[in-house]
Amino acid sequence: MFVYFVRHGKTILGEKSVYQLGDTPLSERGQKEAELIAERVSEVDFDAIVSSTFERARQTATAIRKYQSKADYFETDHFVEIKR
């Protein structure tokens, strides 16, 4: 079994080095990054795609899912960032 980890693309607040909440979306650059990684892994057959519940992660997963129509999709809080 192979497991691939993908970090979400850049966000508007991330580009400004500002703390982000869970609903912070991808920036234009981040959307392009998500599309690029989606294209790079388009030939890989995934059984499942698992995303955190953060908006930026959902957007990145959505880009990947365009090429992975057979893969199951799950969201989980296990992958959310924790600020300590």
Short mmCIF file of C-alpha atoms in Angstrom, two decimals:
data_model
loop_
_atom_site.label_atom_id
_atom_site.label_comp_id
_atom_site.label_asym_id
_atom_site.label_seq_id
_atom_site.Cartn_x
_atom_site.Cartn_y
_atom_site.Cartn_z
CA MET A 1 0.00 0.00 0.00
CA PHE A 2 1.21 3.49 -0.85
CA VAL A 3 0.13 6.61 1.04
CA TYR A 4 0.58 10.06 -0.50
CA PHE A 5 0.42 13.19 1.62
CA VAL A 6 -0.37 16.48 -0.08
CA ARG A 7 -0.29 19.82 1.67
CA HIS A 8 -2.93 22.31 0.60
CA GLY A 9 -2.02 25.15 -1.73
CA LYS A 10 -1.22 28.70 -0.65
CA THR A 11 -3.91 30.82 0.96
CA ILE A 12 -4.43 34.55 0.96
CA LEU A 13 -3.60 34.81 4.66
CA GLY A 14 -0.76 32.30 4.39
CA GLU A 15 0.92 34.49 1.79
CA LYS A 16 0.81 37.31 4.36
CA SER A 17 2.08 35.05 7.17
CA VAL A 18 -1.13 35.59 9.13
CA TYR A 19 -2.70 32.89 11.34
CA GLN A 20 -5.47 31.17 9.41
CA LEU A 21 -8.77 29.84 10.59
CA GLY A 22 -10.33 26.70 9.16
CA ASP A 23 -12.44 28.58 6.64
CA THR A 24 -9.51 30.37 4.97
CA PRO A 25 -9.70 29.56 1.23
CA LEU A 26 -6.94 29.06 -1.29
CA SER A 27 -5.50 32.10 -3.02
CA GLU A 28 -5.31 32.28 -6.81
CA ARG A 29 -1.78 30.92 -6.55
CA GLY A 30 -2.99 28.13 -4.25
CA GLN A 31 -5.70 27.15 -6.70
CA LYS A 32 -3.07 26.86 -9.43
CA GLU A 33 -0.89 24.76 -7.12
CA ALA A 34 -3.83 22.45 -6.38
CA GLU A 35 -4.47 22.01 -10.11
CA LEU A 36 -0.78 21.26 -10.73
CA ILE A 37 -0.61 18.52 -8.09
CA ALA A 38 -3.90 17.12 -9.34
CA GLU A 39 -2.46 16.83 -12.83
CA ARG A 40 0.78 15.28 -11.51
CA VAL A 41 -1.07 12.47 -9.74
CA SER A 42 -3.77 12.03 -12.38
CA GLU A 43 -2.26 8.72 -13.53
CA VAL A 44 -2.20 7.27 -9.99
CA ASP A 45 -5.22 5.14 -9.09
CA PHE A 46 -6.25 6.11 -5.59
CA ASP A 47 -8.59 3.94 -3.54
CA ALA A 48 -9.47 6.86 -1.29
CA ILE A 49 -8.81 10.55 -0.77
CA VAL A 50 -8.88 11.80 2.81
CA SER A 51 -8.97 15.51 3.60
CA SER A 52 -9.11 17.64 6.70
CA THR A 53 -12.29 19.66 7.20
CA PHE A 54 -10.49 22.96 6.52
CA GLU A 55 -11.69 24.81 3.43
CA ARG A 56 -8.24 25.06 1.84
CA ALA A 57 -7.74 21.30 2.22
CA ARG A 58 -11.20 20.62 0.75
CA GLN A 59 -10.39 22.82 -2.24
CA THR A 60 -7.12 21.01 -2.84
CA ALA A 61 -8.82 17.62 -2.50
CA THR A 62 -11.55 18.74 -4.89
CA ALA A 63 -8.96 19.55 -7.54
CA ILE A 64 -7.42 16.09 -7.14
CA ARG A 65 -10.84 14.40 -7.16
CA LYS A 66 -11.53 15.74 -10.67
CA TYR A 67 -9.03 13.13 -11.90
CA GLN A 68 -9.96 10.47 -9.35
CA SER A 69 -13.65 9.79 -9.90
CA LYS A 70 -13.39 6.18 -8.66
CA ALA A 71 -11.75 7.07 -5.34
CA ASP A 72 -13.82 7.24 -2.17
CA TYR A 73 -13.69 10.63 -0.44
CA PHE A 74 -13.62 11.25 3.31
CA GLU A 75 -13.15 14.30 5.51
CA THR A 76 -11.78 14.03 9.03
CA ASP A 77 -10.73 16.31 11.89
CA HIS A 78 -7.68 14.08 12.42
CA PHE A 79 -5.70 16.21 9.97
CA VAL A 80 -6.60 19.72 11.16
CA GLU A 81 -3.85 22.04 12.34
CA ILE A 82 -3.55 22.65 16.06
CA LYS A 83 -2.11 25.91 17.36
CA ARG A 84 -0.43 25.47 20.73
#
